[in-house]
């Protein structure tokens, strides 16, 4: 049976192809460059609520420890840094994607529904991206702990090799949901997020924030970005140091491309404030810390060689009695 993340990738690819085809057909045969009404100013309370839900969901998943029925008696080391790596990496990936979206607004120079270029809908990019990201976090972190549970169960001396079976996807998801009170809370928050997102996206269209074309462009960019994220994390071995370094390399390149488009191509002010940039820098530093083995790597590369210099190995003690016995045995 195919994995849940594999099905999610297939769903996003199918949706991306359908939206792209609809955009092409709509541009050729229908009028998709219009506003329902003259742009109406609206508050950002719903947007703020969804942001709070995203942050809380990320924290819950970071400290979530699913327990599977086959591994209740297996002691597992608690490593929060791996879950946090997933969450922060996704946040920074979205930030780089939004930089490309912001630059794309001015490159396409579509001023429909607003006096300034508003070519790509950032609202649809934001809401749909995290509507996909939250279940991606849930399944990815759960799958990591499931694999750890299977590996530790198979390495246990009381476990026979034949007792470790392949994962059944439906049972896997059921065990994730029923692994405690935290998944129920996360699912409840996710449903609230979907409702609030629908309310905000409806206002985006009805109140004249974007034309249908701009909305479709936002959806296409979102799906393309998230499909790339899924493909990248699926093909890279996240348990190896090389895999994490490769993920960091791609993220760094993406963050070079986005701001470069803003500063050197469209020549506009950066879309994030000081607080967002500070949090992004802290998150990026944490990812570098984890991908380079963190504190263990620093100790291995710096402190241990210094200790060897300060405390050199002592020469073996010479024992004349034992050496004479060895000579007699040889004779």
PDB file of C-alpha atoms in Angstrom:
ATOM      1  CA  UNK A   1       0.000   0.000   0.000  1.00  0.00           C
ATOM      2  CA  UNK A   2       1.326   3.452  -0.923  1.00  0.00           C
ATOM      3  CA  UNK A   3       2.284   5.829   1.892  1.00  0.00           C
ATOM      4  CA  UNK A   4       0.159   8.759   3.024  1.00  0.00           C
ATOM      5  CA  UNK A   5       2.838  11.245   1.944  1.00  0.00           C
ATOM      6  CA  UNK A   6       2.998   9.550  -1.464  1.00  0.00           C
ATOM      7  CA  UNK A   7      -0.750   9.989  -1.851  1.00  0.00           C
ATOM      8  CA  UNK A   8      -0.457  13.604  -0.735  1.00  0.00           C
ATOM      9  CA  UNK A   9       2.180  14.220  -3.419  1.00  0.00           C
ATOM     10  CA  UNK A  10      -0.038  12.615  -6.056  1.00  0.00           C
ATOM     11  CA  UNK A  11      -3.024  14.696  -4.915  1.00  0.00           C
ATOM     12  CA  UNK A  12      -1.030  17.946  -5.090  1.00  0.00           C
ATOM     13  CA  UNK A  13       0.400  17.065  -8.522  1.00  0.00           C
ATOM     14  CA  UNK A  14      -3.092  16.274  -9.855  1.00  0.00           C
ATOM     15  CA  UNK A  15      -4.488  19.477  -8.383  1.00  0.00           C
ATOM     16  CA  UNK A  16      -1.587  21.494  -9.805  1.00  0.00           C
ATOM     17  CA  UNK A  17      -2.184  20.083 -13.275  1.00  0.00           C
ATOM     18  CA  UNK A  18      -5.941  20.747 -13.030  1.00  0.00           C
ATOM     19  CA  UNK A  19      -5.548  24.366 -11.829  1.00  0.00           C
ATOM     20  CA  UNK A  20      -2.911  25.085 -14.484  1.00  0.00           C
ATOM     21  CA  UNK A  21      -5.135  23.666 -17.224  1.00  0.00           C
ATOM     22  CA  UNK A  22      -8.119  25.644 -15.898  1.00  0.00           C
ATOM     23  CA  UNK A  23      -6.040  28.836 -15.928  1.00  0.00           C
ATOM     24  CA  UNK A  24      -4.948  28.282 -19.536  1.00  0.00           C
ATOM     25  CA  UNK A  25      -8.474  27.452 -20.702  1.00  0.00           C
ATOM     26  CA  UNK A  26      -9.948  30.336 -18.715  1.00  0.00           C
ATOM     27  CA  UNK A  27      -7.500  32.788 -20.242  1.00  0.00           C
ATOM     28  CA  UNK A  28      -8.414  31.636 -23.747  1.00  0.00           C
ATOM     29  CA  UNK A  29     -12.189  31.295 -23.564  1.00  0.00           C
ATOM     30  CA  UNK A  30     -13.409  33.185 -20.491  1.00  0.00           C
ATOM     31  CA  UNK A  31     -12.928  36.523 -18.784  1.00  0.00           C
ATOM     32  CA  UNK A  32     -10.902  35.989 -15.614  1.00  0.00           C
ATOM     33  CA  UNK A  33      -9.540  39.540 -15.266  1.00  0.00           C
ATOM     34  CA  UNK A  34     -12.233  41.274 -13.264  1.00  0.00           C
ATOM     35  CA  UNK A  35     -13.088  42.274  -9.692  1.00  0.00           C
ATOM     36  CA  UNK A  36     -16.412  41.421  -8.094  1.00  0.00           C
ATOM     37  CA  UNK A  37     -16.618  44.853  -6.423  1.00  0.00           C
ATOM     38  CA  UNK A  38     -14.342  47.784  -5.855  1.00  0.00           C
ATOM     39  CA  UNK A  39     -11.741  46.753  -3.304  1.00  0.00           C
ATOM     40  CA  UNK A  40     -13.121  46.992   0.244  1.00  0.00           C
ATOM     41  CA  UNK A  41     -10.834  47.484   3.199  1.00  0.00           C
ATOM     42  CA  UNK A  42     -11.119  44.659   5.712  1.00  0.00           C
ATOM     43  CA  UNK A  43      -9.478  43.903   9.049  1.00  0.00           C
ATOM     44  CA  UNK A  44      -6.890  41.147   9.465  1.00  0.00           C
ATOM     45  CA  UNK A  45      -8.384  39.471  12.550  1.00  0.00           C
ATOM     46  CA  UNK A  46      -9.110  36.183  10.748  1.00  0.00           C
ATOM     47  CA  UNK A  47      -5.595  36.147   9.307  1.00  0.00           C
ATOM     48  CA  UNK A  48      -4.184  36.652  12.800  1.00  0.00           C
ATOM     49  CA  UNK A  49      -6.263  33.804  14.232  1.00  0.00           C
ATOM     50  CA  UNK A  50      -5.045  31.401  11.561  1.00  0.00           C
ATOM     51  CA  UNK A  51      -1.448  32.441  12.222  1.00  0.00           C
ATOM     52  CA  UNK A  52      -1.888  31.648  15.927  1.00  0.00           C
ATOM     53  CA  UNK A  53      -3.317  28.204  15.040  1.00  0.00           C
ATOM     54  CA  UNK A  54      -0.341  27.487  12.744  1.00  0.00           C
ATOM     55  CA  UNK A  55       2.167  28.392  15.453  1.00  0.00           C
ATOM     56  CA  UNK A  56       0.345  26.385  18.138  1.00  0.00           C
ATOM     57  CA  UNK A  57       0.014  23.377  15.797  1.00  0.00           C
ATOM     58  CA  UNK A  58       3.729  23.532  15.044  1.00  0.00           C
ATOM     59  CA  UNK A  59       4.588  23.570  18.757  1.00  0.00           C
ATOM     60  CA  UNK A  60       2.225  20.680  19.512  1.00  0.00           C
ATOM     61  CA  UNK A  61       3.645  18.533  16.734  1.00  0.00           C
ATOM     62  CA  UNK A  62       7.209  19.411  17.766  1.00  0.00           C
ATOM     63  CA  UNK A  63       6.696  18.005  21.266  1.00  0.00           C
ATOM     64  CA  UNK A  64       4.333  15.208  20.254  1.00  0.00           C
ATOM     65  CA  UNK A  65       5.491  11.670  21.017  1.00  0.00           C
ATOM     66  CA  UNK A  66       3.179   9.113  19.366  1.00  0.00           C
ATOM     67  CA  UNK A  67       3.172   5.679  21.027  1.00  0.00           C
ATOM     68  CA  UNK A  68       2.310   2.697  18.862  1.00  0.00           C
ATOM     69  CA  UNK A  69       0.754  -0.514  20.223  1.00  0.00           C
ATOM     70  CA  UNK A  70       3.704  -2.654  19.133  1.00  0.00           C
ATOM     71  CA  UNK A  71       6.204  -0.454  20.935  1.00  0.00           C
ATOM     72  CA  UNK A  72       4.737   0.339  24.343  1.00  0.00           C
ATOM     73  CA  UNK A  73       7.496  -1.569  26.091  1.00  0.00           C
ATOM     74  CA  UNK A  74      10.287  -0.157  23.923  1.00  0.00           C
ATOM     75  CA  UNK A  75      12.288   2.690  25.418  1.00  0.00           C
ATOM     76  CA  UNK A  76      13.028   5.370  22.840  1.00  0.00           C
ATOM     77  CA  UNK A  77      15.343   8.348  23.223  1.00  0.00           C
ATOM     78  CA  UNK A  78      13.485  11.678  23.182  1.00  0.00           C
ATOM     79  CA  UNK A  79      14.834  13.932  20.427  1.00  0.00           C
ATOM     80  CA  UNK A  80      12.777  17.063  19.917  1.00  0.00           C
ATOM     81  CA  UNK A  81      15.258  18.577  17.479  1.00  0.00           C
ATOM     82  CA  UNK A  82      14.213  16.334  14.596  1.00  0.00           C
ATOM     83  CA  UNK A  83      10.544  17.363  14.810  1.00  0.00           C
ATOM     84  CA  UNK A  84      11.513  21.015  15.165  1.00  0.00           C
ATOM     85  CA  UNK A  85      13.683  20.685  12.068  1.00  0.00           C
ATOM     86  CA  UNK A  86      10.607  19.727  10.016  1.00  0.00           C
ATOM     87  CA  UNK A  87       8.503  22.583  11.381  1.00  0.00           C
ATOM     88  CA  UNK A  88      11.091  25.359  11.061  1.00  0.00           C
ATOM     89  CA  UNK A  89      12.215  24.149   7.636  1.00  0.00           C
ATOM     90  CA  UNK A  90       8.624  24.424   6.378  1.00  0.00           C
ATOM     91  CA  UNK A  91       8.241  27.941   7.845  1.00  0.00           C
ATOM     92  CA  UNK A  92      11.415  29.137   6.117  1.00  0.00           C
ATOM     93  CA  UNK A  93      10.423  27.407   2.881  1.00  0.00           C
ATOM     94  CA  UNK A  94       7.164  29.343   2.912  1.00  0.00           C
ATOM     95  CA  UNK A  95       9.032  32.589   3.639  1.00  0.00           C
ATOM     96  CA  UNK A  96      11.240  32.096   0.590  1.00  0.00           C
ATOM     97  CA  UNK A  97       8.177  31.222  -1.502  1.00  0.00           C
ATOM     98  CA  UNK A  98       6.443  34.407  -0.387  1.00  0.00           C
ATOM     99  CA  UNK A  99       9.497  36.436  -1.453  1.00  0.00           C
ATOM    100  CA  UNK A 100       9.095  34.955  -4.943  1.00  0.00           C
ATOM    101  CA  UNK A 101       5.365  35.741  -4.790  1.00  0.00           C
ATOM    102  CA  UNK A 102       6.066  39.330  -3.767  1.00  0.00           C
ATOM    103  CA  UNK A 103       8.566  39.807  -6.589  1.00  0.00           C
ATOM    104  CA  UNK A 104       6.181  38.136  -9.031  1.00  0.00           C
ATOM    105  CA  UNK A 105       3.508  40.732  -8.269  1.00  0.00           C
ATOM    106  CA  UNK A 106       5.739  43.466  -9.746  1.00  0.00           C
ATOM    107  CA  UNK A 107       7.234  41.347 -12.524  1.00  0.00           C
ATOM    108  CA  UNK A 108       3.778  40.481 -13.923  1.00  0.00           C
ATOM    109  CA  UNK A 109       2.601  44.064 -13.154  1.00  0.00           C
ATOM    110  CA  UNK A 110      -1.108  43.245 -12.941  1.00  0.00           C
ATOM    111  CA  UNK A 111      -2.878  46.216 -11.287  1.00  0.00           C
ATOM    112  CA  UNK A 112      -6.374  44.779 -11.523  1.00  0.00           C
ATOM    113  CA  UNK A 113      -8.316  45.313  -8.241  1.00  0.00           C
ATOM    114  CA  UNK A 114      -5.651  47.594  -6.769  1.00  0.00           C
ATOM    115  CA  UNK A 115      -3.576  50.640  -7.639  1.00  0.00           C
ATOM    116  CA  UNK A 116      -0.342  48.698  -6.957  1.00  0.00           C
ATOM    117  CA  UNK A 117       0.651  45.478  -8.738  1.00  0.00           C
ATOM    118  CA  UNK A 118      -1.230  42.597  -7.117  1.00  0.00           C
ATOM    119  CA  UNK A 119      -0.594  39.902  -9.682  1.00  0.00           C
ATOM    120  CA  UNK A 120      -0.381  36.859  -7.363  1.00  0.00           C
ATOM    121  CA  UNK A 121      -2.715  36.284  -4.435  1.00  0.00           C
ATOM    122  CA  UNK A 122      -0.686  36.036  -1.247  1.00  0.00           C
ATOM    123  CA  UNK A 123      -3.836  35.145   0.712  1.00  0.00           C
ATOM    124  CA  UNK A 124      -4.423  31.967  -1.302  1.00  0.00           C
ATOM    125  CA  UNK A 125      -0.725  31.137  -1.192  1.00  0.00           C
ATOM    126  CA  UNK A 126      -0.677  31.427   2.606  1.00  0.00           C
ATOM    127  CA  UNK A 127      -3.898  29.603   3.488  1.00  0.00           C
ATOM    128  CA  UNK A 128      -3.550  26.690   1.074  1.00  0.00           C
ATOM    129  CA  UNK A 129       0.151  26.206   1.849  1.00  0.00           C
ATOM    130  CA  UNK A 130      -0.429  25.684   5.569  1.00  0.00           C
ATOM    131  CA  UNK A 131      -3.626  23.735   4.954  1.00  0.00           C
ATOM    132  CA  UNK A 132      -1.269  21.220   3.329  1.00  0.00           C
ATOM    133  CA  UNK A 133       1.634  21.761   5.748  1.00  0.00           C
ATOM    134  CA  UNK A 134      -0.175  20.816   8.973  1.00  0.00           C
ATOM    135  CA  UNK A 135      -1.146  17.270   7.855  1.00  0.00           C
ATOM    136  CA  UNK A 136       2.326  16.960   6.292  1.00  0.00           C
ATOM    137  CA  UNK A 137       3.877  17.657   9.722  1.00  0.00           C
ATOM    138  CA  UNK A 138       1.502  15.246  11.422  1.00  0.00           C
ATOM    139  CA  UNK A 139       2.202  12.344   9.062  1.00  0.00           C
ATOM    140  CA  UNK A 140       5.948  12.985   8.723  1.00  0.00           C
ATOM    141  CA  UNK A 141       6.680  13.152  12.458  1.00  0.00           C
ATOM    142  CA  UNK A 142       4.438  10.155  13.103  1.00  0.00           C
ATOM    143  CA  UNK A 143       6.178   8.159  10.380  1.00  0.00           C
ATOM    144  CA  UNK A 144       9.615   8.952  11.808  1.00  0.00           C
ATOM    145  CA  UNK A 145       8.630   7.661  15.228  1.00  0.00           C
ATOM    146  CA  UNK A 146       6.939   4.629  13.700  1.00  0.00           C
ATOM    147  CA  UNK A 147      10.154   3.704  11.884  1.00  0.00           C
ATOM    148  CA  UNK A 148      12.198   4.252  15.039  1.00  0.00           C
ATOM    149  CA  UNK A 149       9.775   2.053  16.918  1.00  0.00           C
ATOM    150  CA  UNK A 150      10.129  -0.705  14.322  1.00  0.00           C
ATOM    151  CA  UNK A 151      13.924  -0.483  14.305  1.00  0.00           C
ATOM    152  CA  UNK A 152      14.177  -0.605  18.077  1.00  0.00           C
ATOM    153  CA  UNK A 153      11.650  -3.434  18.251  1.00  0.00           C
ATOM    154  CA  UNK A 154      13.609  -5.484  15.722  1.00  0.00           C
ATOM    155  CA  UNK A 155      16.881  -4.855  17.569  1.00  0.00           C
ATOM    156  CA  UNK A 156      15.409  -6.023  20.877  1.00  0.00           C
ATOM    157  CA  UNK A 157      16.769  -9.474  21.932  1.00  0.00           C
ATOM    158  CA  UNK A 158      13.243 -10.670  22.728  1.00  0.00           C
ATOM    159  CA  UNK A 159      11.931  -9.852  19.265  1.00  0.00           C
ATOM    160  CA  UNK A 160      12.123 -12.306  16.402  1.00  0.00           C
ATOM    161  CA  UNK A 161      12.887 -10.917  12.932  1.00  0.00           C
ATOM    162  CA  UNK A 162       9.599 -12.293  11.585  1.00  0.00           C
ATOM    163  CA  UNK A 163       7.566 -10.341  14.152  1.00  0.00           C
ATOM    164  CA  UNK A 164       8.383  -6.985  12.487  1.00  0.00           C
ATOM    165  CA  UNK A 165       5.745  -6.508   9.794  1.00  0.00           C
ATOM    166  CA  UNK A 166       5.285  -3.946   7.054  1.00  0.00           C
ATOM    167  CA  UNK A 167       3.265  -0.842   7.844  1.00  0.00           C
ATOM    168  CA  UNK A 168      -0.411  -0.921   6.955  1.00  0.00           C
ATOM    169  CA  UNK A 169      -1.246   2.665   6.086  1.00  0.00           C
ATOM    170  CA  UNK A 170      -4.790   2.718   7.435  1.00  0.00           C
ATOM    171  CA  UNK A 171      -3.744   1.156  10.749  1.00  0.00           C
ATOM    172  CA  UNK A 172      -0.785   3.527  10.871  1.00  0.00           C
ATOM    173  CA  UNK A 173      -3.040   6.596  10.590  1.00  0.00           C
ATOM    174  CA  UNK A 174      -5.552   5.146  13.044  1.00  0.00           C
ATOM    175  CA  UNK A 175      -2.791   4.534  15.610  1.00  0.00           C
ATOM    176  CA  UNK A 176      -1.517   8.089  15.095  1.00  0.00           C
ATOM    177  CA  UNK A 177      -4.940   9.601  15.740  1.00  0.00           C
ATOM    178  CA  UNK A 178      -5.635   7.367  18.750  1.00  0.00           C
ATOM    179  CA  UNK A 179      -2.167   7.755  20.303  1.00  0.00           C
ATOM    180  CA  UNK A 180      -3.396  10.198  22.971  1.00  0.00           C
ATOM    181  CA  UNK A 181      -5.236  13.447  23.568  1.00  0.00           C
ATOM    182  CA  UNK A 182      -2.817  15.598  21.589  1.00  0.00           C
ATOM    183  CA  UNK A 183      -3.787  14.335  18.087  1.00  0.00           C
ATOM    184  CA  UNK A 184      -7.463  15.054  18.880  1.00  0.00           C
ATOM    185  CA  UNK A 185      -6.516  18.615  19.867  1.00  0.00           C
ATOM    186  CA  UNK A 186      -4.417  19.045  16.718  1.00  0.00           C
ATOM    187  CA  UNK A 187      -7.237  17.786  14.489  1.00  0.00           C
ATOM    188  CA  UNK A 188      -9.717  20.126  16.201  1.00  0.00           C
ATOM    189  CA  UNK A 189      -7.399  23.100  15.667  1.00  0.00           C
ATOM    190  CA  UNK A 190      -6.918  22.066  12.035  1.00  0.00           C
ATOM    191  CA  UNK A 191     -10.680  22.019  11.418  1.00  0.00           C
ATOM    192  CA  UNK A 192     -10.962  25.513  12.936  1.00  0.00           C
ATOM    193  CA  UNK A 193      -8.092  26.631  10.693  1.00  0.00           C
ATOM    194  CA  UNK A 194      -9.868  25.325   7.586  1.00  0.00           C
ATOM    195  CA  UNK A 195     -13.090  27.125   8.515  1.00  0.00           C
ATOM    196  CA  UNK A 196     -11.302  30.421   9.182  1.00  0.00           C
ATOM    197  CA  UNK A 197      -9.279  30.047   5.977  1.00  0.00           C
ATOM    198  CA  UNK A 198     -12.434  29.533   3.941  1.00  0.00           C
ATOM    199  CA  UNK A 199     -13.959  32.646   5.495  1.00  0.00           C
ATOM    200  CA  UNK A 200     -10.885  34.734   4.682  1.00  0.00           C
ATOM    201  CA  UNK A 201     -10.482  33.390   1.139  1.00  0.00           C
ATOM    202  CA  UNK A 202     -14.134  34.048   0.393  1.00  0.00           C
ATOM    203  CA  UNK A 203     -13.673  37.653   1.496  1.00  0.00           C
ATOM    204  CA  UNK A 204     -10.541  37.886  -0.650  1.00  0.00           C
ATOM    205  CA  UNK A 205     -12.642  37.225  -3.746  1.00  0.00           C
ATOM    206  CA  UNK A 206     -15.992  38.774  -2.774  1.00  0.00           C
ATOM    207  CA  UNK A 207     -14.525  42.023  -1.405  1.00  0.00           C
ATOM    208  CA  UNK A 208     -12.474  42.582  -4.552  1.00  0.00           C
ATOM    209  CA  UNK A 209      -8.958  41.896  -3.291  1.00  0.00           C
ATOM    210  CA  UNK A 210      -7.980  39.763  -6.294  1.00  0.00           C
ATOM    211  CA  UNK A 211      -9.232  38.836  -9.728  1.00  0.00           C
ATOM    212  CA  UNK A 212      -9.756  35.154 -10.623  1.00  0.00           C
ATOM    213  CA  UNK A 213      -6.491  35.174 -12.562  1.00  0.00           C
ATOM    214  CA  UNK A 214      -4.532  36.456  -9.558  1.00  0.00           C
ATOM    215  CA  UNK A 215      -6.177  33.847  -7.337  1.00  0.00           C
ATOM    216  CA  UNK A 216      -5.274  31.059  -9.758  1.00  0.00           C
ATOM    217  CA  UNK A 217      -1.674  32.264  -9.924  1.00  0.00           C
ATOM    218  CA  UNK A 218      -1.483  32.182  -6.131  1.00  0.00           C
ATOM    219  CA  UNK A 219      -2.830  28.622  -6.051  1.00  0.00           C
ATOM    220  CA  UNK A 220      -0.403  27.472  -8.753  1.00  0.00           C
ATOM    221  CA  UNK A 221       2.607  28.963  -6.942  1.00  0.00           C
ATOM    222  CA  UNK A 222       1.484  27.396  -3.665  1.00  0.00           C
ATOM    223  CA  UNK A 223       1.025  23.919  -5.138  1.00  0.00           C
ATOM    224  CA  UNK A 224       4.272  24.109  -7.088  1.00  0.00           C
ATOM    225  CA  UNK A 225       6.212  25.187  -4.003  1.00  0.00           C
ATOM    226  CA  UNK A 226       4.697  22.580  -1.701  1.00  0.00           C
ATOM    227  CA  UNK A 227       5.088  19.775  -4.233  1.00  0.00           C
ATOM    228  CA  UNK A 228       8.775  20.694  -4.516  1.00  0.00           C
ATOM    229  CA  UNK A 229       9.061  20.608  -0.725  1.00  0.00           C
ATOM    230  CA  UNK A 230       7.450  17.163  -0.549  1.00  0.00           C
ATOM    231  CA  UNK A 231       9.603  15.804  -3.349  1.00  0.00           C
ATOM    232  CA  UNK A 232      12.774  17.159  -1.777  1.00  0.00           C
ATOM    233  CA  UNK A 233      12.128  15.783   1.706  1.00  0.00           C
ATOM    234  CA  UNK A 234      10.932  12.439   0.324  1.00  0.00           C
ATOM    235  CA  UNK A 235      14.055  11.742  -1.738  1.00  0.00           C
ATOM    236  CA  UNK A 236      16.607  12.933   0.833  1.00  0.00           C
ATOM    237  CA  UNK A 237      17.644  10.716   3.730  1.00  0.00           C
ATOM    238  CA  UNK A 238      16.853  12.971   6.690  1.00  0.00           C
ATOM    239  CA  UNK A 239      18.641  10.677   9.124  1.00  0.00           C
ATOM    240  CA  UNK A 240      22.025  11.220   7.495  1.00  0.00           C
ATOM    241  CA  UNK A 241      24.224  14.286   7.842  1.00  0.00           C
ATOM    242  CA  UNK A 242      24.586  14.585   4.057  1.00  0.00           C
ATOM    243  CA  UNK A 243      20.809  14.577   3.645  1.00  0.00           C
ATOM    244  CA  UNK A 244      20.318  17.416   6.116  1.00  0.00           C
ATOM    245  CA  UNK A 245      23.146  19.400   4.542  1.00  0.00           C
ATOM    246  CA  UNK A 246      21.530  18.956   1.125  1.00  0.00           C
ATOM    247  CA  UNK A 247      18.203  20.243   2.485  1.00  0.00           C
ATOM    248  CA  UNK A 248      19.971  23.280   3.926  1.00  0.00           C
ATOM    249  CA  UNK A 249      21.733  23.932   0.610  1.00  0.00           C
ATOM    250  CA  UNK A 250      18.445  23.999  -1.322  1.00  0.00           C
ATOM    251  CA  UNK A 251      16.805  26.245   1.286  1.00  0.00           C
ATOM    252  CA  UNK A 252      19.763  28.645   1.191  1.00  0.00           C
ATOM    253  CA  UNK A 253      19.599  28.866  -2.615  1.00  0.00           C
ATOM    254  CA  UNK A 254      15.867  29.545  -2.435  1.00  0.00           C
ATOM    255  CA  UNK A 255      16.450  32.371   0.052  1.00  0.00           C
ATOM    256  CA  UNK A 256      19.104  33.842  -2.230  1.00  0.00           C
ATOM    257  CA  UNK A 257      16.782  33.783  -5.249  1.00  0.00           C
ATOM    258  CA  UNK A 258      13.776  35.368  -3.506  1.00  0.00           C
ATOM    259  CA  UNK A 259      15.447  38.446  -1.949  1.00  0.00           C
ATOM    260  CA  UNK A 260      17.606  38.898  -5.060  1.00  0.00           C
ATOM    261  CA  UNK A 261      14.476  39.208  -7.183  1.00  0.00           C
ATOM    262  CA  UNK A 262      13.084  41.789  -4.751  1.00  0.00           C
ATOM    263  CA  UNK A 263      16.209  43.937  -4.394  1.00  0.00           C
ATOM    264  CA  UNK A 264      17.817  43.703  -7.845  1.00  0.00           C
ATOM    265  CA  UNK A 265      14.957  42.971 -10.280  1.00  0.00           C
ATOM    266  CA  UNK A 266      11.864  44.760  -8.983  1.00  0.00           C
ATOM    267  CA  UNK A 267      13.875  47.006  -6.599  1.00  0.00           C
ATOM    268  CA  UNK A 268      11.349  47.037  -3.782  1.00  0.00           C
ATOM    269  CA  UNK A 269      11.432  47.028  -0.010  1.00  0.00           C
ATOM    270  CA  UNK A 270      11.668  43.647   1.704  1.00  0.00           C
ATOM    271  CA  UNK A 271       8.156  42.376   2.612  1.00  0.00           C
ATOM    272  CA  UNK A 272       9.074  41.224   6.145  1.00  0.00           C
ATOM    273  CA  UNK A 273       9.631  43.339   9.236  1.00  0.00           C
ATOM    274  CA  UNK A 274      12.407  43.203  11.807  1.00  0.00           C
ATOM    275  CA  UNK A 275      10.575  40.701  14.020  1.00  0.00           C
ATOM    276  CA  UNK A 276       9.974  38.252  11.164  1.00  0.00           C
ATOM    277  CA  UNK A 277      13.572  38.549   9.967  1.00  0.00           C
ATOM    278  CA  UNK A 278      14.909  38.014  13.498  1.00  0.00           C
ATOM    279  CA  UNK A 279      12.797  34.888  13.975  1.00  0.00           C
ATOM    280  CA  UNK A 280      13.843  33.637  10.536  1.00  0.00           C
ATOM    281  CA  UNK A 281      17.527  34.144  11.391  1.00  0.00           C
ATOM    282  CA  UNK A 282      17.111  32.259  14.678  1.00  0.00           C
ATOM    283  CA  UNK A 283      15.284  29.431  12.905  1.00  0.00           C
ATOM    284  CA  UNK A 284      17.918  29.223  10.178  1.00  0.00           C
ATOM    285  CA  UNK A 285      20.664  29.138  12.791  1.00  0.00           C
ATOM    286  CA  UNK A 286      18.883  26.282  14.557  1.00  0.00           C
ATOM    287  CA  UNK A 287      18.635  24.321  11.289  1.00  0.00           C
ATOM    288  CA  UNK A 288      22.353  24.791  10.712  1.00  0.00           C
ATOM    289  CA  UNK A 289      23.009  23.661  14.281  1.00  0.00           C
ATOM    290  CA  UNK A 290      21.022  20.451  13.820  1.00  0.00           C
ATOM    291  CA  UNK A 291      22.299  19.689  10.320  1.00  0.00           C
ATOM    292  CA  UNK A 292      25.917  19.931  11.487  1.00  0.00           C
ATOM    293  CA  UNK A 293      25.312  17.460  14.362  1.00  0.00           C
ATOM    294  CA  UNK A 294      24.896  20.304  16.840  1.00  0.00           C
ATOM    295  CA  UNK A 295      26.816  20.271  20.072  1.00  0.00           C
ATOM    296  CA  UNK A 296      28.143  16.730  19.572  1.00  0.00           C
ATOM    297  CA  UNK A 297      29.767  17.821  16.331  1.00  0.00           C
ATOM    298  CA  UNK A 298      31.369  20.849  18.013  1.00  0.00           C
ATOM    299  CA  UNK A 299      32.727  18.728  20.862  1.00  0.00           C
ATOM    300  CA  UNK A 300      34.102  16.113  18.490  1.00  0.00           C
ATOM    301  CA  UNK A 301      35.788  18.621  16.184  1.00  0.00           C
ATOM    302  CA  UNK A 302      37.182  21.105  18.725  1.00  0.00           C
ATOM    303  CA  UNK A 303      37.260  20.000  22.343  1.00  0.00           C
ATOM    304  CA  UNK A 304      38.500  16.429  21.912  1.00  0.00           C
ATOM    305  CA  UNK A 305      41.580  17.323  19.788  1.00  0.00           C
ATOM    306  CA  UNK A 306      42.487  19.990  22.350  1.00  0.00           C
ATOM    307  CA  UNK A 307      42.193  17.438  25.143  1.00  0.00           C
ATOM    308  CA  UNK A 308      44.500  15.092  23.254  1.00  0.00           C
ATOM    309  CA  UNK A 309      47.107  17.840  22.968  1.00  0.00           C
ATOM    310  CA  UNK A 310      46.856  18.824  26.627  1.00  0.00           C
ATOM    311  CA  UNK A 311      46.754  15.227  27.876  1.00  0.00           C
ATOM    312  CA  UNK A 312      48.862  13.103  25.503  1.00  0.00           C
ATOM    313  CA  UNK A 313      48.630   9.360  25.721  1.00  0.00           C
ATOM    314  CA  UNK A 314      51.052   7.830  28.211  1.00  0.00           C
ATOM    315  CA  UNK A 315      53.684   5.355  26.995  1.00  0.00           C
ATOM    316  CA  UNK A 316      53.014   1.741  28.052  1.00  0.00           C
ATOM    317  CA  UNK A 317      54.686   0.780  31.332  1.00  0.00           C
ATOM    318  CA  UNK A 318      57.694  -1.517  30.903  1.00  0.00           C
ATOM    319  CA  UNK A 319      57.585  -4.643  33.085  1.00  0.00           C
ATOM    320  CA  UNK A 320      60.908  -6.576  33.011  1.00  0.00           C
ATOM    321  CA  UNK A 321      59.413  -9.691  34.648  1.00  0.00           C
ATOM    322  CA  UNK A 322      56.660 -10.107  32.072  1.00  0.00           C
ATOM    323  CA  UNK A 323      59.082  -9.477  29.206  1.00  0.00           C
ATOM    324  CA  UNK A 324      61.513 -12.154  30.512  1.00  0.00           C
ATOM    325  CA  UNK A 325      58.663 -14.671  30.725  1.00  0.00           C
ATOM    326  CA  UNK A 326      57.728 -13.953  27.116  1.00  0.00           C
ATOM    327  CA  UNK A 327      61.346 -14.600  26.040  1.00  0.00           C
ATOM    328  CA  UNK A 328      61.426 -17.976  27.860  1.00  0.00           C
ATOM    329  CA  UNK A 329      58.208 -19.060  26.140  1.00  0.00           C
ATOM    330  CA  UNK A 330      59.690 -18.175  22.760  1.00  0.00           C
ATOM    331  CA  UNK A 331      62.854 -20.152  23.510  1.00  0.00           C
TER     332      UNK A 331
END
